[in-house]
Short mmCIF file of C-alpha atoms and ligand atoms in Angstrom, two decimals:
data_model
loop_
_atom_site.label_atom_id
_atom_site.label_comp_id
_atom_site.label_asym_id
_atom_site.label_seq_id
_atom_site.Cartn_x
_atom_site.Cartn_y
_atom_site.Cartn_z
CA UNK H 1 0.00 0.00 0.00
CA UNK H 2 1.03 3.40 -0.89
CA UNK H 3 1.49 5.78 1.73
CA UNK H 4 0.63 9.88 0.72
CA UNK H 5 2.44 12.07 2.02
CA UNK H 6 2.12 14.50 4.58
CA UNK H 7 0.87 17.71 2.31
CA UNK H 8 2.99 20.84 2.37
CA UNK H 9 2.25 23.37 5.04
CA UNK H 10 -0.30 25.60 4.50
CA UNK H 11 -0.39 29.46 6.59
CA UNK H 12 -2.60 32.10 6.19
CA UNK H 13 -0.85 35.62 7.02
CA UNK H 14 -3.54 36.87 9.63
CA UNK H 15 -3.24 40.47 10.28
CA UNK H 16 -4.73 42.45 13.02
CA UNK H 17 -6.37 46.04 12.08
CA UNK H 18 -4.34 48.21 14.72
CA UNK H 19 -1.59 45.99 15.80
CA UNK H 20 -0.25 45.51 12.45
CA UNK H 21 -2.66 47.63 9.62
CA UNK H 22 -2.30 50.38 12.01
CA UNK H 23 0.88 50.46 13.36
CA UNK H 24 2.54 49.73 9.71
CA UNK H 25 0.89 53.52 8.29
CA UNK H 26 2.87 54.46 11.44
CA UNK H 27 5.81 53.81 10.38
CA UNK H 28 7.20 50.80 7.96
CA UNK H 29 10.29 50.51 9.89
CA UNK H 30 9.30 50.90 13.41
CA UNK H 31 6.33 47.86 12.84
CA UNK H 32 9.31 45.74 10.97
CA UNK H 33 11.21 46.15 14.60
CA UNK H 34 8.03 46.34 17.12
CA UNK H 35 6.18 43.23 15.34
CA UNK H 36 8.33 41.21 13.18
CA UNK H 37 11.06 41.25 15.43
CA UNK H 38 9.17 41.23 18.17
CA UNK H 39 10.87 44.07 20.20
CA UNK H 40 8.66 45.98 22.74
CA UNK H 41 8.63 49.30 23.26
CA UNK H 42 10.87 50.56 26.06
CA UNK H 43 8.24 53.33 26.82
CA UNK H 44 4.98 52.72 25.79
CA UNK H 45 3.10 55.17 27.54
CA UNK H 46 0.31 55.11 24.25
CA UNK H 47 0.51 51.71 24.20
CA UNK H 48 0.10 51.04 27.85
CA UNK H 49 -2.67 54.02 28.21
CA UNK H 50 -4.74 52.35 25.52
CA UNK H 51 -4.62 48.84 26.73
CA UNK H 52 -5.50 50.43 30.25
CA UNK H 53 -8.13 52.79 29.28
CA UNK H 54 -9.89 49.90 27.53
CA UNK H 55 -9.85 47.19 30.29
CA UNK H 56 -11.09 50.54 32.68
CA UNK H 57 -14.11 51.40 30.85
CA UNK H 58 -15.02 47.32 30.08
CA UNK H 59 -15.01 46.80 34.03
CA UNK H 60 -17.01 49.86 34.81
CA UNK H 61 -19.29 48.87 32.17
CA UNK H 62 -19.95 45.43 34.23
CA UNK H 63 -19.70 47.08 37.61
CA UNK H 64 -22.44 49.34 36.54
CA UNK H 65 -24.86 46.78 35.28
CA UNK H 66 -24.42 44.75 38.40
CA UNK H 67 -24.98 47.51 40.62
CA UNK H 68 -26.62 50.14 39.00
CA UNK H 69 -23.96 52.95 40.62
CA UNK H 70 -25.34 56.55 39.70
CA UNK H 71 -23.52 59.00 38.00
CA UNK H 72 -21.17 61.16 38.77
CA UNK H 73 -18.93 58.35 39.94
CA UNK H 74 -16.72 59.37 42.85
CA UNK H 75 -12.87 58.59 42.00
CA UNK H 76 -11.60 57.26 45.59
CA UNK H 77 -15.16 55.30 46.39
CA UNK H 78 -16.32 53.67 42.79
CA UNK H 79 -13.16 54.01 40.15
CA UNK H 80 -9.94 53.85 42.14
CA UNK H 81 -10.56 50.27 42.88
CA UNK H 82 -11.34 49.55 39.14
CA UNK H 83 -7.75 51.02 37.99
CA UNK H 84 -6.12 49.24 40.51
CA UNK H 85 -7.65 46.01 39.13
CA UNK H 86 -6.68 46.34 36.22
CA UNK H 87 -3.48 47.52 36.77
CA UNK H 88 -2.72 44.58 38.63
CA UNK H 89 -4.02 42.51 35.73
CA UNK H 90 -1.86 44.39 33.38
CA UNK H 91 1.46 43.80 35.78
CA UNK H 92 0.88 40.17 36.09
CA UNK H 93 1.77 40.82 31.89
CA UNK H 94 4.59 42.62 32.60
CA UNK H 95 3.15 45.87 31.74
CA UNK H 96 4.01 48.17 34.14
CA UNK H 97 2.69 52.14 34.04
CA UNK H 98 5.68 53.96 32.47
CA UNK H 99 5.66 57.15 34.78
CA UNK H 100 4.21 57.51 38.23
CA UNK H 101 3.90 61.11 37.01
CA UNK H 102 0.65 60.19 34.92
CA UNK H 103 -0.41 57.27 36.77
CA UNK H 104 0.67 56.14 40.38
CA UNK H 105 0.52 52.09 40.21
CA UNK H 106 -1.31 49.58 42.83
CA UNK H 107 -0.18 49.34 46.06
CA UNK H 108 1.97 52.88 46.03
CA UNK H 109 1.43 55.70 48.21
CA UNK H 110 2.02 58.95 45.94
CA UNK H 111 3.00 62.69 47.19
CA UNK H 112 0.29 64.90 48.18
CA UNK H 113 1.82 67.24 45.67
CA UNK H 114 -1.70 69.47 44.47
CA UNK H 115 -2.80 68.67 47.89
CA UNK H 116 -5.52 66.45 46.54
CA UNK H 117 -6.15 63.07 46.73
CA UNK H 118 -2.28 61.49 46.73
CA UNK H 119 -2.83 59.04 44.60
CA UNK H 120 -5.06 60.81 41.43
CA UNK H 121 -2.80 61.99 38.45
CA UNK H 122 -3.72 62.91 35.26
CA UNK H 123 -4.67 59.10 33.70
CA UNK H 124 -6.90 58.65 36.90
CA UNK H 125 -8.64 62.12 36.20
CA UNK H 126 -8.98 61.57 32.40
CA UNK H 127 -10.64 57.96 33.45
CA UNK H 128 -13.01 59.56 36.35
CA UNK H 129 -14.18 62.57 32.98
CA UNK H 130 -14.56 59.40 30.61
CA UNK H 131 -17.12 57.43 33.06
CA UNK H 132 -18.68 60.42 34.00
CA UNK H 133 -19.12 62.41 30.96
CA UNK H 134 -19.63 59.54 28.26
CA UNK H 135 -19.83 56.16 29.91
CA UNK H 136 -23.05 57.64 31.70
CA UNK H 137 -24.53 58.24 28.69
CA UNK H 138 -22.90 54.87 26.73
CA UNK H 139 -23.39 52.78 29.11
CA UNK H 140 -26.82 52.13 29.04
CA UNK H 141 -26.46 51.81 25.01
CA UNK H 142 -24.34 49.37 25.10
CA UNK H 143 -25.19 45.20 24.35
CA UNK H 144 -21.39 44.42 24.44
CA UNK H 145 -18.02 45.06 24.55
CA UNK H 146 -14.12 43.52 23.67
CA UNK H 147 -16.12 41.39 20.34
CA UNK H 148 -13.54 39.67 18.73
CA UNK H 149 -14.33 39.47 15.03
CA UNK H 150 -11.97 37.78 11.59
CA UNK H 151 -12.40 37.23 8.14
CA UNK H 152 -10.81 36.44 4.96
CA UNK H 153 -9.88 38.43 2.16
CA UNK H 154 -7.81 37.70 -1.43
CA UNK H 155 -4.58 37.78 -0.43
CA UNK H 156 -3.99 41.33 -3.04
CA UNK H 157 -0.21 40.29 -4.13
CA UNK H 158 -0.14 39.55 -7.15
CA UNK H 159 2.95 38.19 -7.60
CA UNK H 160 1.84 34.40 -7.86
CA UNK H 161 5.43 33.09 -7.46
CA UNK H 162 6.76 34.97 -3.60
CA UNK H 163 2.99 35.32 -2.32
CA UNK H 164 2.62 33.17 1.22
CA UNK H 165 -0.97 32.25 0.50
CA UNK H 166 -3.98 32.73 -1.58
CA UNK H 167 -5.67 34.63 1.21
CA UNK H 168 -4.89 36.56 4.49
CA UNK H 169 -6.92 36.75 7.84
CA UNK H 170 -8.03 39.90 9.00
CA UNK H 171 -8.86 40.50 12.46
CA UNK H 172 -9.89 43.37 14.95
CA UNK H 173 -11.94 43.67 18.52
CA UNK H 174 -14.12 46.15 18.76
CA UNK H 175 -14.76 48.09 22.02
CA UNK H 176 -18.19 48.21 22.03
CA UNK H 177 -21.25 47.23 19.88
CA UNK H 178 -24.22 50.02 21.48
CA UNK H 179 -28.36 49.43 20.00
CA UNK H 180 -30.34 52.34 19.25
CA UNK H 181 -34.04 52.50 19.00
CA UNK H 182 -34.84 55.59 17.46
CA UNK H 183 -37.95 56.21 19.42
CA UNK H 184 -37.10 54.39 22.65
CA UNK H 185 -37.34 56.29 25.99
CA UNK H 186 -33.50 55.77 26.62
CA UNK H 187 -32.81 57.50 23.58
CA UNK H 188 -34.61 60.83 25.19
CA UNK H 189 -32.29 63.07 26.79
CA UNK H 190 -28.76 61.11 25.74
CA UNK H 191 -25.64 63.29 24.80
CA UNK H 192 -24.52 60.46 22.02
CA UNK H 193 -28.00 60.59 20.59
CA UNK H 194 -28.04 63.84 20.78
CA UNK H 195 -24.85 64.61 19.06
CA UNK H 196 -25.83 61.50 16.26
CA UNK H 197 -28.88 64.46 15.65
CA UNK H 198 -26.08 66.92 15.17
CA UNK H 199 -24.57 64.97 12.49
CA UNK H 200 -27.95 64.88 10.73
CA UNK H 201 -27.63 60.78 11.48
CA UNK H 202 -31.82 60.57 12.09
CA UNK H 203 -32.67 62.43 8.58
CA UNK H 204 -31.21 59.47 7.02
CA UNK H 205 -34.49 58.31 5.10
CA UNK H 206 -33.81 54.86 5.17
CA UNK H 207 -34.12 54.98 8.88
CA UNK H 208 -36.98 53.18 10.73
CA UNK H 209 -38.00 54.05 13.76
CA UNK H 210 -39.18 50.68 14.99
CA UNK H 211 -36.04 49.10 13.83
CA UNK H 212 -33.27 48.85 16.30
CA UNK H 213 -29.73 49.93 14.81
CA UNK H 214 -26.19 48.97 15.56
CA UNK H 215 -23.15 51.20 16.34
CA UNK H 216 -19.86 49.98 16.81
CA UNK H 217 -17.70 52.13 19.09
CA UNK H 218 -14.14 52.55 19.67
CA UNK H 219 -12.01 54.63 22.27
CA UNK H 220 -8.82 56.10 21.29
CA UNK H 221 -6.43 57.14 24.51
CA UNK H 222 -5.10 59.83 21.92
CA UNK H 223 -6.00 63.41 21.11
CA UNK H 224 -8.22 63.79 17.96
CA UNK H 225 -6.26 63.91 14.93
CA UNK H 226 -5.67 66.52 12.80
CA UNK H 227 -7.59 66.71 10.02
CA UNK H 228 -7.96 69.60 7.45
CA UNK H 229 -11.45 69.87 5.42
CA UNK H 230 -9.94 71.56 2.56
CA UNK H 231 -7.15 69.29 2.02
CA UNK H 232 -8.09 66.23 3.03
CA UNK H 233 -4.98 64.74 3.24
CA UNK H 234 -5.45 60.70 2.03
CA UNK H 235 -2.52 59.66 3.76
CA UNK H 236 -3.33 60.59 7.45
CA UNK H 237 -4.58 59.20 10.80
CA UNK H 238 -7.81 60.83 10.46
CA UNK H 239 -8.32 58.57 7.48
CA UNK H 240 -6.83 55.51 8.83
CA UNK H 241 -9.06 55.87 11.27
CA UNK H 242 -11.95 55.92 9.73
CA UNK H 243 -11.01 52.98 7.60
CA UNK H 244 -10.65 50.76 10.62
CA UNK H 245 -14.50 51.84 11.61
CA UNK H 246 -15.71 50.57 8.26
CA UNK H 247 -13.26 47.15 8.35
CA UNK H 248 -14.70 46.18 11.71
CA UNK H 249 -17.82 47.10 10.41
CA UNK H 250 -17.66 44.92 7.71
CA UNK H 251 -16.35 42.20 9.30
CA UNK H 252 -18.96 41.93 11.72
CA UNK H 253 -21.49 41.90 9.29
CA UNK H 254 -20.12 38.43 8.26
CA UNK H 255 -21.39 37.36 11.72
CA UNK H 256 -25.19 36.47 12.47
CA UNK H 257 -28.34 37.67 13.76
CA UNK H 258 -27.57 41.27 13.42
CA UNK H 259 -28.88 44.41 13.27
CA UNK H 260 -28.13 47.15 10.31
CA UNK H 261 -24.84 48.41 11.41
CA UNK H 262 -25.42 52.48 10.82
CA UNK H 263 -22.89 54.57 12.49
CA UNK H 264 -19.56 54.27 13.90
CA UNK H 265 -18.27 56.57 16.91
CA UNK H 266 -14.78 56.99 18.07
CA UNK H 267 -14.03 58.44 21.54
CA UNK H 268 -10.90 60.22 21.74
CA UNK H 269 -10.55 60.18 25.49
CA UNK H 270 -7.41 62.03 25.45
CA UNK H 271 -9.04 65.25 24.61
CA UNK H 272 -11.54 65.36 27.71
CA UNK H 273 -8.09 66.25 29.45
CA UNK H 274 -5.36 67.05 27.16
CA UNK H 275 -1.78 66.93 28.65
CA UNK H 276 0.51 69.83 28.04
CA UNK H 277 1.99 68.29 24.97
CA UNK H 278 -1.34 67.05 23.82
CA UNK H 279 -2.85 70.65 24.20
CA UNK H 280 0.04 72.19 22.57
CA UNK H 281 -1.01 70.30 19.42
CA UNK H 282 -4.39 71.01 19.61
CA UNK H 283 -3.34 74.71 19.74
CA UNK H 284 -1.40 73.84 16.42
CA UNK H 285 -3.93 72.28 14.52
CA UNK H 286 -6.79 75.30 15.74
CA UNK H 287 -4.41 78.05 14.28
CA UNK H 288 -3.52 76.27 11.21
CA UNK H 289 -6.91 75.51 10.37
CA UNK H 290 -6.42 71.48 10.57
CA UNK H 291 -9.66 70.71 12.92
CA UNK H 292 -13.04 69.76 11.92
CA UNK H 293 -14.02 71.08 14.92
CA UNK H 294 -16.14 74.45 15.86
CA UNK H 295 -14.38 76.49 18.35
CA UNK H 296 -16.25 78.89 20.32
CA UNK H 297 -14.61 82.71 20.92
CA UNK H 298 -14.17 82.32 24.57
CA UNK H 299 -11.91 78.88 23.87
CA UNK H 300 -10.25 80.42 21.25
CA UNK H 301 -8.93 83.24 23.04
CA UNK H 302 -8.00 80.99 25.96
CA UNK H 303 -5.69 78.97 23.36
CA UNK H 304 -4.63 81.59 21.57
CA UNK H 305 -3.18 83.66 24.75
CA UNK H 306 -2.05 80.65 26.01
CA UNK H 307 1.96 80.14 26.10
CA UNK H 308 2.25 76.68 25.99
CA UNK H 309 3.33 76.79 29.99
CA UNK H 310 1.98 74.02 32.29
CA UNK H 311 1.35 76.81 35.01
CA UNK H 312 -1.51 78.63 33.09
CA UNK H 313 -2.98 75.51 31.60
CA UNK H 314 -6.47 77.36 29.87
CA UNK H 315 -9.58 76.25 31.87
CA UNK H 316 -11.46 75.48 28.22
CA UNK H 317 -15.12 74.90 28.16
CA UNK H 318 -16.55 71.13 28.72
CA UNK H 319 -18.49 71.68 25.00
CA UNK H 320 -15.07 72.16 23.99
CA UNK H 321 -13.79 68.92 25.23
CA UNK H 322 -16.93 66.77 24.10
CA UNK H 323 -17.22 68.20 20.76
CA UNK H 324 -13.41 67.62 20.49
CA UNK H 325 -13.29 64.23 22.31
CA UNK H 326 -16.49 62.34 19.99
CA UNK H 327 -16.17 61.76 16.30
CA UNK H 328 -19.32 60.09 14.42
CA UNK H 329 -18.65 57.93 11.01
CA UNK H 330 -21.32 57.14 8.81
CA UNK H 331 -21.29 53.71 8.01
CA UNK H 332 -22.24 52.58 3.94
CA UNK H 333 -21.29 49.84 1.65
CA UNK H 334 -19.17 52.31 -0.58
CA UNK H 335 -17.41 53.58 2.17
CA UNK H 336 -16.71 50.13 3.14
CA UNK H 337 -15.51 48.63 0.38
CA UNK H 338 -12.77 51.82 -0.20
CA UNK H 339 -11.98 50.96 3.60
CA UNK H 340 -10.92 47.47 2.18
CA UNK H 341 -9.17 48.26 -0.74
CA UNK H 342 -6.99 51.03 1.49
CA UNK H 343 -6.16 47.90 3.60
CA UNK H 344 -5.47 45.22 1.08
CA UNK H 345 -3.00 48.10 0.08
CA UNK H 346 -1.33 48.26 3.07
CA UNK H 347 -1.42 44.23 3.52
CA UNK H 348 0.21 44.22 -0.44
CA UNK H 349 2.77 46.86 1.13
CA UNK H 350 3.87 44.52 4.39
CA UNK H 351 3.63 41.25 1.65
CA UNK H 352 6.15 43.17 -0.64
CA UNK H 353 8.13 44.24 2.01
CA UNK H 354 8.67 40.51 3.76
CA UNK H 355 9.46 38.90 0.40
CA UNK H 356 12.05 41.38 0.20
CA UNK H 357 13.54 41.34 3.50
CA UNK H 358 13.20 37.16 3.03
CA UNK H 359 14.91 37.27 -0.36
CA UNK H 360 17.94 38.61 1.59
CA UNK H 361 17.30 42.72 1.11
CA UNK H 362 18.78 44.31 4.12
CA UNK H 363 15.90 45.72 6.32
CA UNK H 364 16.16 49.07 5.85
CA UNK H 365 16.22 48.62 2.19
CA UNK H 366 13.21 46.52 2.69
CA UNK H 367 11.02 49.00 5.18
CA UNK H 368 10.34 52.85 4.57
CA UNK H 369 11.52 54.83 7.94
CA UNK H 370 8.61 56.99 6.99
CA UNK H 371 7.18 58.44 11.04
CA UNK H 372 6.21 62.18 11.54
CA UNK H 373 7.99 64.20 14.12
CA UNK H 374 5.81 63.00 16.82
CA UNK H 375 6.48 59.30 16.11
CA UNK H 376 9.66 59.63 15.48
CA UNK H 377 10.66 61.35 18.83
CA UNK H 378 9.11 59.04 21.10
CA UNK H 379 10.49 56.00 18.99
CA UNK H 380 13.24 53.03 20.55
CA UNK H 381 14.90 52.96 17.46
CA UNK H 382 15.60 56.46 16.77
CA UNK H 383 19.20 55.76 17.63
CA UNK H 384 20.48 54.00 14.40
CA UNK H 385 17.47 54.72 11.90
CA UNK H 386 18.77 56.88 9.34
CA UNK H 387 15.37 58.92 9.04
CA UNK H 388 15.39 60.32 12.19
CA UNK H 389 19.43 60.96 12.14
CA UNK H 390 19.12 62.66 8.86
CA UNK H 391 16.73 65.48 10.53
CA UNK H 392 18.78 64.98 14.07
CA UNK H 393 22.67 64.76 12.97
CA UNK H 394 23.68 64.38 16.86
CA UNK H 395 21.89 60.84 16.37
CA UNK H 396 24.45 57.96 15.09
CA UNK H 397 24.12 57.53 11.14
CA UNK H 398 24.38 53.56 10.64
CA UNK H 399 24.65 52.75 6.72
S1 SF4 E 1 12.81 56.99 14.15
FE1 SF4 E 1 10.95 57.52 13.01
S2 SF4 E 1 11.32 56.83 10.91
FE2 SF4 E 1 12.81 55.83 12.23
S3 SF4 E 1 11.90 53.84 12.78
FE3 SF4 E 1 11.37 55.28 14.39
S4 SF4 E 1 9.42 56.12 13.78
FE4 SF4 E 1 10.27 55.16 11.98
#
């Protein structure tokens, strides 16, 4: 009897949507080091804020359907014992918070230095503004959070020969999947409805009121990016964001028993409190026109007689904050399918780039060192990337 052979191994790339789509419009480079070589950040304070900000707002969501807790939430008595949960959680990974000047870890007794509460620094106020001022009003929206959601797509290389498979995974969790009834009571008197009106979302004539709608939700621990209306700029976080909104949207169509999925909504939490460097951003984007955001004259003066000094941080308006801090996508099958051919670009892009690097091209030569300024200053590898050395000559340049 003839024996067959054990067929040749068969992988299909899977890529997530912000740990590898994402992070590769970063910077090529810096995702060839971070994910393919599988070196961690030294300092991921983004990194580490996201992951933390997440696992926060998941447990307060389940705290507050268990017990009902009314808003406003009081830091020390309902949220302090949340962050250190999940801060523990988080350590038991190794992921430790990068500065006790943001964020004083579990089981540490801070100064008294504002003579406040010793232990509150900016992450634990930023987390007390996001339950208060949005999870009150998300919370009862929501019917879950952390889904976890794949599917396959046509592998877009088309170089038959080098490509690794016919098809690559795509994957993605997303935050939080809220229902909307158009007419029902908990609708009435909700900011996020109210700002979904703003965005003339209940015009939409295909909308039914008896219907109940989907919205898939994300949080960003990030400052809204900059985006300018007149250029709009293809190449440029506001975009990839939006993109990301539509994949996951998209991909969780594929699953069943679901409602229309109408609108997407992305929480930048950073922007309910901005830290000096954040703010000093936001000042730069207001003056050079690249928000999409209305600014009242009171908050504009405030920023624009501000001199970038931590001491006379501007007291802006909360309407400020909110408008800055919620963005609404509309969610359509056009829409979606450019979302997907953006990202089968970028998938083509990291293909291309691997068969080089694996045909023996030196790494460098195989991935762009294309950050911004920001990126690029907070990045490990800053040291011996010629980018970053060519605008910094102190740096050392490594051929
Ligand atoms: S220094 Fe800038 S260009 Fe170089 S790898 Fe880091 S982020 Fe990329």
């Amino acid at each position: 009897m003839k024996l067959s052979s054990k067929s040749k191994e068969y992988n299909i790339p899977e890529y997530s949507l912000t740990g590898d789509l994402l992070s590769f419009l970063t910077c090529n480079l810096q995702y060839r080091y971070q994910n393919k070589g599988s070196l961690p950040p030294s300092r991921p304070l983004q990194l580490w804020f996201g992951e933390f900000i997440h696992g926060v707002m998941e447990e307060a969501y389940t705290e507050w359907k268990l017990k009902k807790t009314q808003f406003p939430w009081d830091w020390l008595r309902d949220i302090r014992s949340i962050e250190e949960k999940i801060d523990q959680r988080m350590q038991a990974r190794g992921l430790y918070p990068p500065n006790p000047k943001y964020f004083t870890p579990y089981k540490t007794v801070g100064e008294n230095e504002h003579g406040e509460n010793p232990l509150k620094r900016i992450i634990s106020t930023r987390i007390e503004k996001s339950i208060n001022l949005w999870g009150k009003h998300l919370f009862p929206l929501m019917d879950s959070s952390e889904v976890l959601i794949k599917g396959l797509r046509k592998m877009p290389l088309k170089d038959k020969i080098n490509r690794r498979s016919d098809f690559y995974c795509v994957n993605g969790v997303i935050d939080v999947i809220s229902s909307l009834k158009i007419n029902s009571p908990i609708s009435k008197k909700n900011l996020i409805v109210e700002y979904l009106k703003k965005e003339n979302f209940y015009k939409r004539e295909y909308l039914n009121s008896d219907e109940e709608y989907e919205i898939i939700i994300d949080y960003k621990g990030m400052k809204r990016p900059q985006h300018d209306p007149k250029t709009l700029e293809h190449q440029s976080t506001w975009n990839y964001h939006e993109w990301q909104i539509l994949t996951y949207s998209w991909l969780r169509c594929k699953q069943t028993n679901l409602k229309p999925i109408i609108s997407g909504i992305i929480f930048y939490l950073n922007e309910l409190l901005p830290s000096n460097e954040d703010l000093l951003v936001i000042k730069g984007d207001i003056e050079n026109g690249k928000t999409d955001v209305k600014i009242s004259k009171e908050d504009r003066e405030l920023i624009n007689d501000w001199n970038g000094n931590e001491k006379n941080f501007p007291n802006l308006s909360d309407s400020f904050k909110l408008d800055r801090s919620i963005r609404i996508i509309e969610i359509n099958k056009k829409k979606v399918d450019k979302a997907l051919k953006e990202f089968d670009n970028v998938v083509n892009n990291i293909e291309k780039s691997t068969v080089n690097e694996s045909k023996g091209s030196s790494i460098k030569g195989s991935w762009k060192a294309d950050g911004d300024k920001r990126t690029c200053d907070a990045c490990d590898f800053r040291n011996f990337c010629n980018k970053h050395s060519d605008d910094h000559p102190q740096f050392l340049k490594i051929p």
